[in-house]
Amino acid sequence: MSSLLSVRGLTKRYSGFELRDVSLDLPPGYIMGLIGPNGAGKTTTLKSILGLLRRDGGEIRVDGADPLRDGAAARAAIGFVHDEPRFHRYLTLRTISRIVARFYARWNDATFLRLLRSFGLEPGRRFGTLSRGNRMKFALALALSHHARLIVLDEPTSGLDPVFRRDLLDLLQTQLVDEECSVLFSTHLTADLDRIADYVTLLQGGRVVFSQSKEEILDRWKLVKGGLDALDSSASDLFRGMRRGPHGFEALTDDADAVRRKFGDSLVFERATFEEIVLLTTAEGGDA
């Protein structure tokens, strides 16, 4: 399957931090969640894809265009929704759309007005009167109105109440299917991944822990539970992250067969949730 978004060996160096050898692929018509703790490299990755940073190594293609060398073509293919959309508070949604339309040759005004109606937004409303959730809807309408093939969202549901977050995710998924777009969204909420993600990329310390389909990840990673007496010095080679309690431990593994060969029937294996995978794989020092 061809990739709408292809990132190969992306590297960006800062003083005290390095994003190194980040690779991911997002096929047309799918949704990918980009997750990781603060400082993992999510923002650097998104900025590189948007062409806002000059990378130190690697290649990026958005619908075949390099965001640095083919800036105009890449920007036309991307619709970006910031975690806090910023437009002049006294301008109406209609006025903002006319300003934005000048930057896109394929802007479709009929699509914009149709999306506003479906989102329950009036063109004459002033931007400053919108709630945070409705600002996200408006920004999404703008992003979908110039035939962008890739929608990039930065923490789209952060700070929203659970009911509105659920409704926004459902609406986002429906619109992307209707518009035949792919989406890359960063989040720290694992419930968002469970609800709409087809693929998930986890970053930690500037490196990719995994970048696979949601089904492959959940099939691969297992939660292992057992007594503390089962642990020895070699156990750390088989486990990724561990929680110890007074009577036992639980840990994560991506090689359940190797753990079974070593420990036999003394341990219990369960299907890990995304929350457990993220918490244990990003635990400092291997213990959570």
Tab-separated table of C-alpha atoms in Angstrom:
chain	number	residue	atom	x	y	z
A	1	MET	CA	0.000	0.000	0.000
A	2	SER	CA	1.421	3.398	-1.000
A	3	SER	CA	1.975	6.071	1.649
A	4	LEU	CA	0.360	9.480	1.621
A	5	LEU	CA	2.842	10.497	4.330
A	6	SER	CA	6.293	8.917	4.369
A	7	VAL	CA	8.983	9.814	6.911
A	8	ARG	CA	12.355	8.089	6.598
A	9	GLY	CA	15.216	8.488	9.080
A	10	LEU	CA	14.128	11.956	10.254
A	11	THR	CA	16.836	13.520	12.417
A	12	LYS	CA	16.875	16.919	14.114
A	13	ARG	CA	19.485	18.001	16.673
A	14	TYR	CA	19.130	20.580	19.418
A	15	SER	CA	21.305	21.333	22.387
A	16	GLY	CA	20.400	18.613	24.880
A	17	PHE	CA	17.949	16.787	22.598
A	18	GLU	CA	18.073	14.783	19.388
A	19	LEU	CA	15.230	13.447	17.285
A	20	ARG	CA	16.927	10.472	15.661
A	21	ASP	CA	16.023	8.137	12.822
A	22	VAL	CA	12.244	8.618	13.042
A	23	SER	CA	10.387	6.670	10.360
A	24	LEU	CA	6.657	6.213	9.803
A	25	ASP	CA	4.183	5.593	6.994
A	26	LEU	CA	0.554	6.666	6.767
A	27	PRO	CA	-1.513	5.231	3.866
A	28	PRO	CA	-4.312	7.234	2.215
A	29	GLY	CA	-7.618	7.190	4.084
A	30	TYR	CA	-6.279	6.231	7.516
A	31	ILE	CA	-5.771	7.888	10.914
A	32	MET	CA	-2.500	7.793	12.858
A	33	GLY	CA	-2.029	8.828	16.479
A	34	LEU	CA	1.358	10.261	17.461
A	35	ILE	CA	1.928	9.749	21.171
A	36	GLY	CA	4.669	10.024	23.767
A	37	PRO	CA	5.553	11.857	26.982
A	38	ASN	CA	6.396	15.563	27.038
A	39	GLY	CA	9.761	16.120	25.390
A	40	ALA	CA	9.592	12.907	23.349
A	41	GLY	CA	9.806	14.730	20.006
A	42	LYS	CA	6.174	14.931	18.880
A	43	THR	CA	6.210	18.679	18.188
A	44	THR	CA	9.569	18.484	16.381
A	45	THR	CA	8.195	15.683	14.203
A	46	LEU	CA	5.034	17.631	13.343
A	47	LYS	CA	6.964	20.821	12.579
A	48	SER	CA	9.308	18.882	10.310
A	49	ILE	CA	6.374	17.381	8.399
A	50	LEU	CA	4.859	20.859	8.043
A	51	GLY	CA	8.161	22.206	6.684
A	52	LEU	CA	8.627	24.605	9.610
A	53	LEU	CA	12.004	23.124	10.610
A	54	ARG	CA	15.121	22.400	8.571
A	55	ARG	CA	15.905	18.780	9.359
A	56	ASP	CA	19.441	17.495	9.895
A	57	GLY	CA	18.802	14.200	8.144
A	58	GLY	CA	16.208	11.951	6.597
A	59	GLU	CA	13.445	12.356	4.037
A	60	ILE	CA	9.802	13.433	4.238
A	61	ARG	CA	7.189	13.136	1.507
A	62	VAL	CA	3.612	14.408	1.704
A	63	ASP	CA	1.639	13.220	-1.313
A	64	GLY	CA	5.004	12.917	-3.062
A	65	ALA	CA	6.199	16.454	-2.168
A	66	ASP	CA	9.118	17.346	0.113
A	67	PRO	CA	7.946	20.040	2.589
A	68	LEU	CA	11.275	21.874	2.232
A	69	ARG	CA	12.091	21.531	-1.467
A	70	ASP	CA	8.500	21.529	-2.746
A	71	GLY	CA	6.987	23.837	-0.149
A	72	ALA	CA	4.000	25.096	-2.149
A	73	ALA	CA	2.914	21.595	-3.216
A	74	ALA	CA	3.333	20.189	0.301
A	75	ARG	CA	1.400	23.069	1.905
A	76	ALA	CA	-1.432	22.586	-0.581
A	77	ALA	CA	-1.632	18.924	0.437
A	78	ILE	CA	-1.690	19.622	4.204
A	79	GLY	CA	-4.426	21.036	6.397
A	80	PHE	CA	-3.133	21.983	9.844
A	81	VAL	CA	-5.250	22.376	12.982
A	82	HIS	CA	-3.397	23.826	15.991
A	83	ASP	CA	-4.298	22.834	19.542
A	84	GLU	CA	-5.451	26.444	20.111
A	85	PRO	CA	-6.566	27.975	16.774
A	86	ARG	CA	-5.506	31.625	16.636
A	87	PHE	CA	-7.483	34.108	14.559
A	88	HIS	CA	-8.500	37.704	15.242
A	89	ARG	CA	-11.310	37.493	17.778
A	90	TYR	CA	-13.409	40.280	16.187
A	91	LEU	CA	-13.427	38.831	12.663
A	92	THR	CA	-16.353	36.709	11.523
A	93	LEU	CA	-15.862	33.142	10.398
A	94	ARG	CA	-16.830	34.184	6.857
A	95	THR	CA	-14.216	36.948	6.786
A	96	ILE	CA	-11.483	34.635	8.080
A	97	SER	CA	-12.353	32.059	5.420
A	98	ARG	CA	-11.985	34.665	2.647
A	99	ILE	CA	-8.542	35.618	3.954
A	100	VAL	CA	-7.412	31.989	4.183
A	101	ALA	CA	-8.833	31.156	0.740
A	102	ARG	CA	-6.300	33.459	-0.942
A	103	PHE	CA	-3.480	31.110	-0.001
A	104	TYR	CA	-4.975	27.995	-1.618
A	105	ALA	CA	-5.569	27.545	-5.341
A	106	ARG	CA	-7.997	24.671	-4.718
A	107	TRP	CA	-10.120	26.417	-2.083
A	108	ASN	CA	-13.783	25.395	-2.341
A	109	ASP	CA	-16.175	27.889	-0.792
A	110	ALA	CA	-19.168	25.586	-1.140
A	111	THR	CA	-17.332	22.910	0.848
A	112	PHE	CA	-16.486	25.417	3.588
A	113	LEU	CA	-20.091	26.586	3.959
A	114	ARG	CA	-21.365	23.000	3.927
A	115	LEU	CA	-18.935	22.042	6.698
A	116	LEU	CA	-19.936	25.068	8.782
A	117	ARG	CA	-23.557	24.004	8.547
A	118	SER	CA	-22.751	20.401	9.452
A	119	PHE	CA	-20.730	21.658	12.461
A	120	GLY	CA	-23.577	23.904	13.601
A	121	LEU	CA	-21.592	27.128	13.064
A	122	GLU	CA	-22.935	30.377	11.623
A	123	PRO	CA	-20.704	32.211	9.080
A	124	GLY	CA	-21.554	35.551	10.721
A	125	ARG	CA	-20.326	34.526	14.184
A	126	ARG	CA	-17.243	36.318	15.477
A	127	PHE	CA	-14.328	34.004	16.167
A	128	GLY	CA	-13.888	35.348	19.697
A	129	THR	CA	-17.390	34.212	20.690
A	130	LEU	CA	-16.690	30.537	19.953
A	131	SER	CA	-16.018	27.959	22.632
A	132	ARG	CA	-12.746	26.064	22.458
A	133	GLY	CA	-14.440	23.054	20.924
A	134	ASN	CA	-16.176	25.147	18.264
A	135	ARG	CA	-12.889	26.844	17.454
A	136	MET	CA	-11.485	23.397	16.724
A	137	LYS	CA	-14.479	22.656	14.472
A	138	PHE	CA	-13.975	25.928	12.606
A	139	ALA	CA	-10.249	25.258	12.110
A	140	LEU	CA	-11.100	21.786	10.841
A	141	ALA	CA	-13.594	23.267	8.360
A	142	LEU	CA	-10.850	25.545	7.038
A	143	ALA	CA	-8.400	22.646	6.751
A	144	LEU	CA	-10.881	20.500	4.815
A	145	SER	CA	-11.961	23.241	2.396
A	146	HIS	CA	-8.876	23.360	0.175
A	147	HIS	CA	-8.843	19.644	-0.684
A	148	ALA	CA	-5.973	18.852	1.668
A	149	ARG	CA	-5.073	15.181	1.538
A	150	LEU	CA	-3.341	15.093	4.928
A	151	ILE	CA	-4.851	16.708	8.029
A	152	VAL	CA	-2.344	17.346	10.830
A	153	LEU	CA	-3.793	18.039	14.280
A	154	ASP	CA	-1.849	19.044	17.377
A	155	GLU	CA	-3.605	17.813	20.552
A	156	PRO	CA	-7.096	18.396	19.061
A	157	THR	CA	-9.017	17.226	22.147
A	158	SER	CA	-6.785	18.596	24.912
A	159	GLY	CA	-8.807	20.483	27.509
A	160	LEU	CA	-12.214	19.412	26.183
A	161	ASP	CA	-14.777	17.787	28.444
A	162	PRO	CA	-15.253	14.031	27.842
A	163	VAL	CA	-18.624	14.306	26.076
A	164	PHE	CA	-17.509	17.052	23.690
A	165	ARG	CA	-14.218	15.203	23.074
A	166	ARG	CA	-16.117	12.066	22.082
A	167	ASP	CA	-18.418	14.027	19.772
A	168	LEU	CA	-15.488	15.857	18.160
A	169	LEU	CA	-13.628	12.597	17.534
A	170	ASP	CA	-16.704	11.020	15.962
A	171	LEU	CA	-17.229	14.082	13.804
A	172	LEU	CA	-13.561	14.129	12.821
A	173	GLN	CA	-13.638	10.475	11.804
A	174	THR	CA	-16.824	10.932	9.770
A	175	GLN	CA	-15.543	13.998	7.933
A	176	LEU	CA	-12.231	12.383	7.075
A	177	VAL	CA	-14.018	9.406	5.549
A	178	ASP	CA	-16.318	11.724	3.602
A	179	GLU	CA	-13.434	13.889	2.365
A	180	GLU	CA	-11.122	10.894	1.692
A	181	CYS	CA	-8.321	12.370	3.803
A	182	SER	CA	-5.691	10.884	6.080
A	183	VAL	CA	-4.958	12.373	9.472
A	184	LEU	CA	-1.952	12.539	11.773
A	185	PHE	CA	-2.808	13.741	15.266
A	186	SER	CA	-0.671	14.115	18.358
A	187	THR	CA	-2.274	13.312	21.684
A	188	HIS	CA	-1.512	12.283	25.238
A	189	LEU	CA	-4.969	10.729	25.690
A	190	THR	CA	-4.907	6.999	25.030
A	191	ALA	CA	-8.722	6.925	24.859
A	192	ASP	CA	-8.453	8.943	21.620
A	193	LEU	CA	-6.338	6.181	20.115
A	194	ASP	CA	-8.796	3.492	21.148
A	195	ARG	CA	-11.635	5.437	19.552
A	196	ILE	CA	-10.367	6.483	16.110
A	197	ALA	CA	-6.719	5.558	15.390
A	198	ASP	CA	-5.846	2.987	12.713
A	199	TYR	CA	-2.084	3.365	13.235
A	200	VAL	CA	-0.086	4.490	16.271
A	201	THR	CA	3.466	5.860	16.511
A	202	LEU	CA	5.010	6.064	19.983
A	203	LEU	CA	8.015	8.336	20.554
A	204	GLN	CA	10.258	8.294	23.585
A	205	GLY	CA	13.429	10.331	23.998
A	206	GLY	CA	13.442	11.333	20.340
A	207	ARG	CA	13.194	7.760	19.047
A	208	VAL	CA	10.415	5.532	17.741
A	209	VAL	CA	9.336	2.768	20.124
A	210	PHE	CA	6.874	1.433	17.540
A	211	SER	CA	4.927	2.619	14.498
A	212	GLN	CA	2.364	0.028	13.458
A	213	SER	CA	-1.323	-0.600	13.001
A	214	LYS	CA	-3.338	-0.565	16.224
A	215	GLU	CA	-4.191	-4.253	15.817
A	216	GLU	CA	-0.533	-5.252	15.360
A	217	ILE	CA	0.470	-3.344	18.484
A	218	LEU	CA	-2.250	-4.801	20.690
A	219	ASP	CA	-1.515	-8.309	19.399
A	220	ARG	CA	2.238	-7.914	19.951
A	221	TRP	CA	2.456	-6.380	23.429
A	222	LYS	CA	1.381	-8.434	26.444
A	223	LEU	CA	0.995	-7.548	30.106
A	224	VAL	CA	2.816	-10.095	32.276
A	225	LYS	CA	2.019	-10.624	35.975
A	226	GLY	CA	3.754	-12.754	38.570
A	227	GLY	CA	5.369	-13.021	41.984
A	228	LEU	CA	8.546	-11.179	42.871
A	229	ASP	CA	10.303	-14.483	43.464
A	230	ALA	CA	10.100	-15.191	39.717
A	231	LEU	CA	12.340	-12.250	38.878
A	232	ASP	CA	16.068	-12.570	38.391
A	233	SER	CA	18.826	-10.456	36.847
A	234	SER	CA	18.029	-11.618	33.306
A	235	ALA	CA	14.351	-10.688	33.480
A	236	SER	CA	15.030	-7.087	32.493
A	237	ASP	CA	16.144	-8.289	29.045
A	238	LEU	CA	12.654	-9.658	28.365
A	239	PHE	CA	10.512	-6.913	29.906
A	240	ARG	CA	9.873	-3.340	28.837
A	241	GLY	CA	8.885	-1.356	31.909
A	242	MET	CA	7.804	-2.869	35.201
A	243	ARG	CA	5.590	-2.086	38.174
A	244	ARG	CA	6.519	-3.774	41.474
A	245	GLY	CA	4.148	-4.165	44.406
A	246	PRO	CA	4.536	-5.775	47.824
A	247	HIS	CA	3.338	-9.142	46.521
A	248	GLY	CA	4.160	-9.185	42.831
A	249	PHE	CA	4.971	-7.361	39.635
A	250	GLU	CA	3.481	-6.551	36.255
A	251	ALA	CA	5.536	-5.786	33.192
A	252	LEU	CA	5.253	-5.394	29.443
A	253	THR	CA	6.791	-7.614	26.798
A	254	ASP	CA	6.753	-7.734	23.011
A	255	ASP	CA	8.098	-11.311	23.002
A	256	ALA	CA	5.641	-13.408	24.999
A	257	ASP	CA	7.017	-16.674	23.598
A	258	ALA	CA	10.500	-15.950	24.977
A	259	VAL	CA	9.035	-15.102	28.392
A	260	ARG	CA	7.009	-18.334	28.430
A	261	ARG	CA	10.093	-20.381	27.533
A	262	LYS	CA	11.998	-18.869	30.437
A	263	PHE	CA	9.321	-18.794	33.133
A	264	GLY	CA	6.965	-21.594	32.092
A	265	ASP	CA	3.521	-21.462	33.689
A	266	SER	CA	4.539	-19.322	36.671
A	267	LEU	CA	3.362	-16.077	35.042
A	268	VAL	CA	0.001	-14.762	33.834
A	269	PHE	CA	-0.314	-13.148	30.397
A	270	GLU	CA	-2.997	-10.598	29.493
A	271	ARG	CA	-3.745	-8.415	26.502
A	272	ALA	CA	-2.287	-4.966	27.257
A	273	THR	CA	-4.301	-1.779	26.824
A	274	PHE	CA	-2.857	1.289	25.125
A	275	GLU	CA	-2.732	3.056	28.468
A	276	GLU	CA	-0.634	0.246	29.951
A	277	ILE	CA	1.625	0.132	26.900
A	278	VAL	CA	2.302	3.871	27.019
A	279	LEU	CA	2.790	4.018	30.798
A	280	LEU	CA	5.167	1.052	30.969
A	281	THR	CA	7.194	1.693	27.810
A	282	THR	CA	7.822	5.284	28.843
A	283	ALA	CA	8.538	4.556	32.524
A	284	GLU	CA	11.787	6.113	33.674
A	285	GLY	CA	14.464	3.578	34.556
A	286	GLY	CA	12.280	0.643	33.580
A	287	ASP	CA	10.028	0.815	36.667
A	288	ALA	CA	6.693	2.608	36.882
